[in-house]
mmCIF file of C-alpha atoms in Angstrom:
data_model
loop_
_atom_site.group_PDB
_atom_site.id
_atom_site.type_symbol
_atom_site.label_atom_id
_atom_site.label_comp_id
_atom_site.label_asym_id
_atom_site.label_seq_id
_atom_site.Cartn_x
_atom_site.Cartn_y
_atom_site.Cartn_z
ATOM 1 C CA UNK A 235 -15.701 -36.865 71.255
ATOM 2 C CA UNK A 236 -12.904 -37.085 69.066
ATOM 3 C CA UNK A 237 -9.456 -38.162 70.100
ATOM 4 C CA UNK A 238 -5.844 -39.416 68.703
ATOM 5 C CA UNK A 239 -2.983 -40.864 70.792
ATOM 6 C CA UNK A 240 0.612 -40.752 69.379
ATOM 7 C CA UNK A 241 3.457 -41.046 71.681
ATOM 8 C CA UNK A 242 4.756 -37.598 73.313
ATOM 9 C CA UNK A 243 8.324 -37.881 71.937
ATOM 10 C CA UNK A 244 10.873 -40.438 70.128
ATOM 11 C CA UNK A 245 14.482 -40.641 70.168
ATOM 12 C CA UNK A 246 16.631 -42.129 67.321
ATOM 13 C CA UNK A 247 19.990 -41.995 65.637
ATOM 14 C CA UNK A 248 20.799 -40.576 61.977
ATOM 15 C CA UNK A 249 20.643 -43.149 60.036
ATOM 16 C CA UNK A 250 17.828 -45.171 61.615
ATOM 17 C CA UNK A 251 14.018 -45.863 60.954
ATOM 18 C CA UNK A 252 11.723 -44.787 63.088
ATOM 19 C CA UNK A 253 8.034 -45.575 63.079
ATOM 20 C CA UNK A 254 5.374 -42.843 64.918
ATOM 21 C CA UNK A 255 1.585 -44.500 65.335
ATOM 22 C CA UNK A 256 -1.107 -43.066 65.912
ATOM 23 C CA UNK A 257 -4.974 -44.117 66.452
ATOM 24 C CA UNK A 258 -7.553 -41.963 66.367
ATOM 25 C CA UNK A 259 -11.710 -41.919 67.312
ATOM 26 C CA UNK A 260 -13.042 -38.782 65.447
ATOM 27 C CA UNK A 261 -16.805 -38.634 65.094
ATOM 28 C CA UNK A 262 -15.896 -37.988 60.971
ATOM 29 C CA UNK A 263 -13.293 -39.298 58.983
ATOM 30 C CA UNK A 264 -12.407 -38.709 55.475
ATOM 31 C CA UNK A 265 -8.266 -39.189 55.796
ATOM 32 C CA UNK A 266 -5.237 -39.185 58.021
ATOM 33 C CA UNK A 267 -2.727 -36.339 57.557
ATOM 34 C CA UNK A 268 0.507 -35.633 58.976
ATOM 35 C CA UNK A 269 2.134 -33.045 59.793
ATOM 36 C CA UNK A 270 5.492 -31.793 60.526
ATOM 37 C CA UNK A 271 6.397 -28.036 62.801
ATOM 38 C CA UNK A 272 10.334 -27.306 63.844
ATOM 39 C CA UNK A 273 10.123 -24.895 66.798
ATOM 40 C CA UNK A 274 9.068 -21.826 65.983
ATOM 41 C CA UNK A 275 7.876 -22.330 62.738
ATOM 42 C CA UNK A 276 4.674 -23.277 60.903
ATOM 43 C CA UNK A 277 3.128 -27.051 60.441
ATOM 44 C CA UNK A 278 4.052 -28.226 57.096
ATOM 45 C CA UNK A 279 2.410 -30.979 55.234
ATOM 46 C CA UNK A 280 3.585 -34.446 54.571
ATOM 47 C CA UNK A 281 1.414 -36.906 53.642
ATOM 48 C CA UNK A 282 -2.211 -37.908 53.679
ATOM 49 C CA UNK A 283 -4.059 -40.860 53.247
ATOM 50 C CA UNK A 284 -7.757 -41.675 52.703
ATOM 51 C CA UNK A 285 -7.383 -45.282 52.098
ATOM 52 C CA UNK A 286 -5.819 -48.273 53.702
ATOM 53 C CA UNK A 287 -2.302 -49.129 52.713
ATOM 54 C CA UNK A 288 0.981 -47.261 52.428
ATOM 55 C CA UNK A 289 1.947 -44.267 50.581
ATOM 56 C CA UNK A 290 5.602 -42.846 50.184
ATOM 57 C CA UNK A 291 7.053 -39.923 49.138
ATOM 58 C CA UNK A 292 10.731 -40.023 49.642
ATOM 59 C CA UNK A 293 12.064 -41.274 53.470
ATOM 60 C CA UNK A 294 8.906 -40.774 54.651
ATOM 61 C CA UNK A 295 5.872 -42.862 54.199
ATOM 62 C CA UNK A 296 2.392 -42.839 55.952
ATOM 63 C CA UNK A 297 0.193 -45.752 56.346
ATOM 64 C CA UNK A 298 -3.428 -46.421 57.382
ATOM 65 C CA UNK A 299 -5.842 -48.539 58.671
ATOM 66 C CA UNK A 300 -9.543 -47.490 58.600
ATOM 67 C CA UNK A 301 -10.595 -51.094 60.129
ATOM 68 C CA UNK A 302 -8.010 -50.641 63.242
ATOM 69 C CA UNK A 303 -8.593 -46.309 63.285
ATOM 70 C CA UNK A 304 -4.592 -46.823 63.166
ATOM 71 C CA UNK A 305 -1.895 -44.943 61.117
ATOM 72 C CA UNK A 306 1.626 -44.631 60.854
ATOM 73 C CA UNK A 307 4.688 -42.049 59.862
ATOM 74 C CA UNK A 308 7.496 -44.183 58.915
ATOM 75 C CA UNK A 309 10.684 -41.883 58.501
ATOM 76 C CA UNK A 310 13.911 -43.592 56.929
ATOM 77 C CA UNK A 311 17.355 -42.654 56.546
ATOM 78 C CA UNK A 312 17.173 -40.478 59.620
ATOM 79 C CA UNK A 313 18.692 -36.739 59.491
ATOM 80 C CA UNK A 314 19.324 -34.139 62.551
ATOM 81 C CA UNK A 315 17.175 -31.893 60.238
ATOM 82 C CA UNK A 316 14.246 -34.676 61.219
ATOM 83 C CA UNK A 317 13.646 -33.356 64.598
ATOM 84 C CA UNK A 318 11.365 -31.382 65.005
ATOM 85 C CA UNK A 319 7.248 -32.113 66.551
ATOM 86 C CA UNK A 320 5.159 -34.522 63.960
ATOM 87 C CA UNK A 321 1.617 -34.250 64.279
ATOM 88 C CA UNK A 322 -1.408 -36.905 63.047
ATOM 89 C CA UNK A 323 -4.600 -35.126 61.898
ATOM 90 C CA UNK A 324 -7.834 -35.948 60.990
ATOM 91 C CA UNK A 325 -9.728 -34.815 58.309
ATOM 92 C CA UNK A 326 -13.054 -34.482 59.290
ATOM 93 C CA UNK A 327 -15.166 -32.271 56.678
ATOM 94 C CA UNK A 328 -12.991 -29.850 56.060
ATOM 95 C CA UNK A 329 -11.587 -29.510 59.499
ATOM 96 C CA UNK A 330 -8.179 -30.979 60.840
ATOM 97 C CA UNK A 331 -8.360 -32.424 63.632
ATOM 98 C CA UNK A 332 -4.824 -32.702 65.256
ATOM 99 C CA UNK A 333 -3.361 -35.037 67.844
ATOM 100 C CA UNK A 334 -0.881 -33.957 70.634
ATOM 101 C CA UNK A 335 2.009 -34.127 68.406
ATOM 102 C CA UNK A 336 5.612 -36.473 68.749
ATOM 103 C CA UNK A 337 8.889 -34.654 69.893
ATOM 104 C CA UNK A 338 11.241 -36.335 67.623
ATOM 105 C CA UNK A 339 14.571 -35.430 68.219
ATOM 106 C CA UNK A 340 17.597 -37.306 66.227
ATOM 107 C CA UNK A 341 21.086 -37.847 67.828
ATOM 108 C CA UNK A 342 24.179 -38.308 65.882
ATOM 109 C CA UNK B 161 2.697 -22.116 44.884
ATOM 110 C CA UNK B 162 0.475 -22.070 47.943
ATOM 111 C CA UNK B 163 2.142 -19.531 50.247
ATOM 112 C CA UNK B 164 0.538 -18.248 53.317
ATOM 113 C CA UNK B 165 1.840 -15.286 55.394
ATOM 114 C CA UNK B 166 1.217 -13.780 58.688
ATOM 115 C CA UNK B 167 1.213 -10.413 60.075
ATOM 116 C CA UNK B 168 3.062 -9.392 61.990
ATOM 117 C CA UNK B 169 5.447 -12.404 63.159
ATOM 118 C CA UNK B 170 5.447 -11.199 66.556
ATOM 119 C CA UNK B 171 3.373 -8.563 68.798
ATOM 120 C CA UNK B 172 3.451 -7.397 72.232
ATOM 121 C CA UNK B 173 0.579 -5.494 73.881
ATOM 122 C CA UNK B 174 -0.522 -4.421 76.961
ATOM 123 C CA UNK B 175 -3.320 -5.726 78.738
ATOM 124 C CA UNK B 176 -7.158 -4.382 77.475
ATOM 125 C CA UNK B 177 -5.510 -3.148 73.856
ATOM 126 C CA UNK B 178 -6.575 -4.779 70.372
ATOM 127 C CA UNK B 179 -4.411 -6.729 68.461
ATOM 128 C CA UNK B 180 -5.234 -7.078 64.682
ATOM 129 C CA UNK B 181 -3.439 -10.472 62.754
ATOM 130 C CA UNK B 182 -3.678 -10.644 59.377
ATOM 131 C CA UNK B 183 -3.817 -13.833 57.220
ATOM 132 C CA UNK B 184 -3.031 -13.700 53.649
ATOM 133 C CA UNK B 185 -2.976 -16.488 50.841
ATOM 134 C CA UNK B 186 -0.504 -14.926 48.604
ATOM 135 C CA UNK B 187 -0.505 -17.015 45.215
ATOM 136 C CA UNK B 188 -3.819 -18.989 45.371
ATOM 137 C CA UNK B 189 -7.742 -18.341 46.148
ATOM 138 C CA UNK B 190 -8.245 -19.499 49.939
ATOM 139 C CA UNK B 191 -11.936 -20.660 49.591
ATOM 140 C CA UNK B 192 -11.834 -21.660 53.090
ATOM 141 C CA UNK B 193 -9.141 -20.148 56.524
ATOM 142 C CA UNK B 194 -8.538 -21.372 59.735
ATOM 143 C CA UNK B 195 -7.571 -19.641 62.903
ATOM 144 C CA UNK B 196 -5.839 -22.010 65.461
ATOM 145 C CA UNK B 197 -3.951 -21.002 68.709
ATOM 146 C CA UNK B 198 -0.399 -23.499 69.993
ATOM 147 C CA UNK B 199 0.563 -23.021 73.758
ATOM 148 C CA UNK B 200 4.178 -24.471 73.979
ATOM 149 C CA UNK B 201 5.084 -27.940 72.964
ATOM 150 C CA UNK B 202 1.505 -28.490 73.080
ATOM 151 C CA UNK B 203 -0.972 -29.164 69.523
ATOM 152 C CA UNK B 204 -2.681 -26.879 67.272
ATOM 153 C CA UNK B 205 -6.445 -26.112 68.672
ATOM 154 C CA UNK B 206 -8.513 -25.041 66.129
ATOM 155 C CA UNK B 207 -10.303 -21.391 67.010
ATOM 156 C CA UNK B 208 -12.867 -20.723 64.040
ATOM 157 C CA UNK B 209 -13.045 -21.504 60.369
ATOM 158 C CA UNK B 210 -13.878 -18.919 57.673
ATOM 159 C CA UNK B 211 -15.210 -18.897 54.654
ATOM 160 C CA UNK B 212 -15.207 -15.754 52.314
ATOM 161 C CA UNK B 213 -18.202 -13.244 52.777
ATOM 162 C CA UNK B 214 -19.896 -15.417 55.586
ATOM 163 C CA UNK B 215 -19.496 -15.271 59.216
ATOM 164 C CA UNK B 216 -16.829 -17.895 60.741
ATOM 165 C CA UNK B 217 -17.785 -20.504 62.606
ATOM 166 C CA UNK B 218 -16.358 -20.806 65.959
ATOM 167 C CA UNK B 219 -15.443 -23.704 67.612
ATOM 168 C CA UNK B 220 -16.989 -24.616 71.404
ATOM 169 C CA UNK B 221 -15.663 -22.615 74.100
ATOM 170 C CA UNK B 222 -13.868 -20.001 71.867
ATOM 171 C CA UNK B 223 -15.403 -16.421 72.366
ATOM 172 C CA UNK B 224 -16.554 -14.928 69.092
ATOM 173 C CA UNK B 225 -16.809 -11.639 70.485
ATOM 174 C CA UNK B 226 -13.689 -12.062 72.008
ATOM 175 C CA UNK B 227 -11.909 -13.185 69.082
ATOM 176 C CA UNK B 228 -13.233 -11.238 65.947
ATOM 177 C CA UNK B 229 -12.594 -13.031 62.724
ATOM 178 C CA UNK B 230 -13.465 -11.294 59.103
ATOM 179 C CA UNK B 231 -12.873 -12.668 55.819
ATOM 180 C CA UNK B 232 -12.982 -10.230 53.391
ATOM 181 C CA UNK B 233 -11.645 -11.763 50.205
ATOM 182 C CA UNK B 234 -10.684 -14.642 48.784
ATOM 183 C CA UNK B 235 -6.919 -13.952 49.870
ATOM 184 C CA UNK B 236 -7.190 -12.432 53.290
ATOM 185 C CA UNK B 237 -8.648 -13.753 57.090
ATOM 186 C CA UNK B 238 -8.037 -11.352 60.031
ATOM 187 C CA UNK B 239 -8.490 -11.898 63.708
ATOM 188 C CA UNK B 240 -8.711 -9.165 66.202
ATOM 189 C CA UNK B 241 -8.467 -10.099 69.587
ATOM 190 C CA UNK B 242 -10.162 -7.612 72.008
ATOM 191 C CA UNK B 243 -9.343 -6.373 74.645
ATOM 192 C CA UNK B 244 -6.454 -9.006 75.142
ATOM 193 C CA UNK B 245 -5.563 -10.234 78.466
ATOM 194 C CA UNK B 246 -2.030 -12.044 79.407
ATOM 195 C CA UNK B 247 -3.749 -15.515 79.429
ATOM 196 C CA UNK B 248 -4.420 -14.714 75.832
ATOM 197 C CA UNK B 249 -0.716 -14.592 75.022
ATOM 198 C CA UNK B 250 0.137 -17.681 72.697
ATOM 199 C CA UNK B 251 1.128 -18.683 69.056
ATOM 200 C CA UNK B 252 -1.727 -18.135 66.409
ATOM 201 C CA UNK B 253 -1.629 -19.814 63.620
ATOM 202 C CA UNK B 254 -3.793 -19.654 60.111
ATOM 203 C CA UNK B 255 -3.763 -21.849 57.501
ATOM 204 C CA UNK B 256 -6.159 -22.031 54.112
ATOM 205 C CA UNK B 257 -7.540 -24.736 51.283
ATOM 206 C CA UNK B 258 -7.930 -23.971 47.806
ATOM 207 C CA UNK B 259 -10.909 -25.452 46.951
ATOM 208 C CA UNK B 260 -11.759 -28.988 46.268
ATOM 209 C CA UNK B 261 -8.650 -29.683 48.259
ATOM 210 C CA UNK B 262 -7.434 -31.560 51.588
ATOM 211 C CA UNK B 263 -4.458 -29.995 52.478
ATOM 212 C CA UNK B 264 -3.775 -27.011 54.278
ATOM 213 C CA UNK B 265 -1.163 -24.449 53.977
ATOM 214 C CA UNK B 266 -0.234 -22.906 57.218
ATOM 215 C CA UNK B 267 0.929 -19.250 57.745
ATOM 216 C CA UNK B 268 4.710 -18.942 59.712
ATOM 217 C CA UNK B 269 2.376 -17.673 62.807
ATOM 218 C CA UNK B 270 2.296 -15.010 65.132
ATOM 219 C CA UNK B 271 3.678 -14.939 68.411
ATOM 220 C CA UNK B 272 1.193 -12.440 71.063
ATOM 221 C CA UNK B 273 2.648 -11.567 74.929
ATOM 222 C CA UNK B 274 -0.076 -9.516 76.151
ATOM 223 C CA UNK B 275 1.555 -7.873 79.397
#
């Protein structure tokens, strides 16, 4: 079967780091994405990673694991415009396979 | 680049019509769509995935006949579903990859109350 866990929601102030993990078991893999949806509104991409290590692009960064089937969204400098629902997703072939999805919500 | 759009944003039917969503990739070739359907606060499911000129391919326990996907060009995915019933209200969702490529680009969704 395939599966990945990520905690259902996270609370943090602007300003702070937050960290969201997730860990997957997928029958395929060929990369970890994330994703981010507001309510309402479409997923929009963030990052992806096919190989172990850390990749940034602005606040954010993603990291992976293949060895552990473990990744991470690492969001800095946090902003009320943050919260919103961040999904993990699994590339497998040319599918996504998505996990439940993180409420993130920000306070000030 | 890479813009996706939906139509319409929002539809409400009455029990046993058709509804007709269109998906259109409006400034790239979509070599490959997905259909995927979001109940509240809860994660994407993914319906079918279609590729132009060939049938889609349905993931288990979605109803093909129920939920009639066509891909007729390189720019445009629609699903039909028939004869809709109120459990089949939700949020659809498409999305499409340009070839050779990992990311998807997801439509804004549509939003079907079947009453």
């Amino acid at each position: 079967g395939q599966s990945l866990e990520q905690p259902s929601e996270v609370t943090a102030v602007e300003g702070a780091i937050v960290q969201i993990n997730c860990t997957y078991q997928t029958s395929g893999f060929y990369g970890l994405s994330w994703y981010q949806q507001h309510d309402g509104g479409a997923p929009t991409f963030l990052s992806y990673n096919a190989l172990d290590g850390l990749e940034e692009t602005g606040r954010f960064s993603s990291f992976l694991s293949r060895s552990d089937s473990y990744g991470y969204l690492l969001l800095q400098e946090l902003q009320m415009k943050d919260s919103a629902s961040y999904f993990c997703a699994v590339i497998d072939g040319n599918k996504l396979v998505f996990g439940a999805g993180t409420i993130l919500r920000v306070k000030s | 680049g890479a813009v996706v759009s939906q139509h319409p944003s929002r539809v409400i039917c009455k029990s046993g019509t058709s509804v007709k969503i269109e998906c259109r990739s409006l400034d790239f070739q979509a070599t490959t769509m997905f259909w995927y359907r979001q109940f509240p606060k809860k994660s994407l499911m993914l319906m079918a995935t279609s590729n132009e000129g060939s049938k889609a391919t349905y993931e288990q326990g979605v109803e093909k006949d129920k939920f009639l996907i066509n891909h007729a060009s390189l720019t445009l995915s629609t699903l039909t579903v028939t004869s809709a019933h109120p459990e089949d209200s939700s949020f659809y969702i498409c999305s499409a990859t340009r070839e050779s490529s990992y990311e998807q680009y997801f439509g804004p969704g549509t939003r079907l109350t079947v009453t």
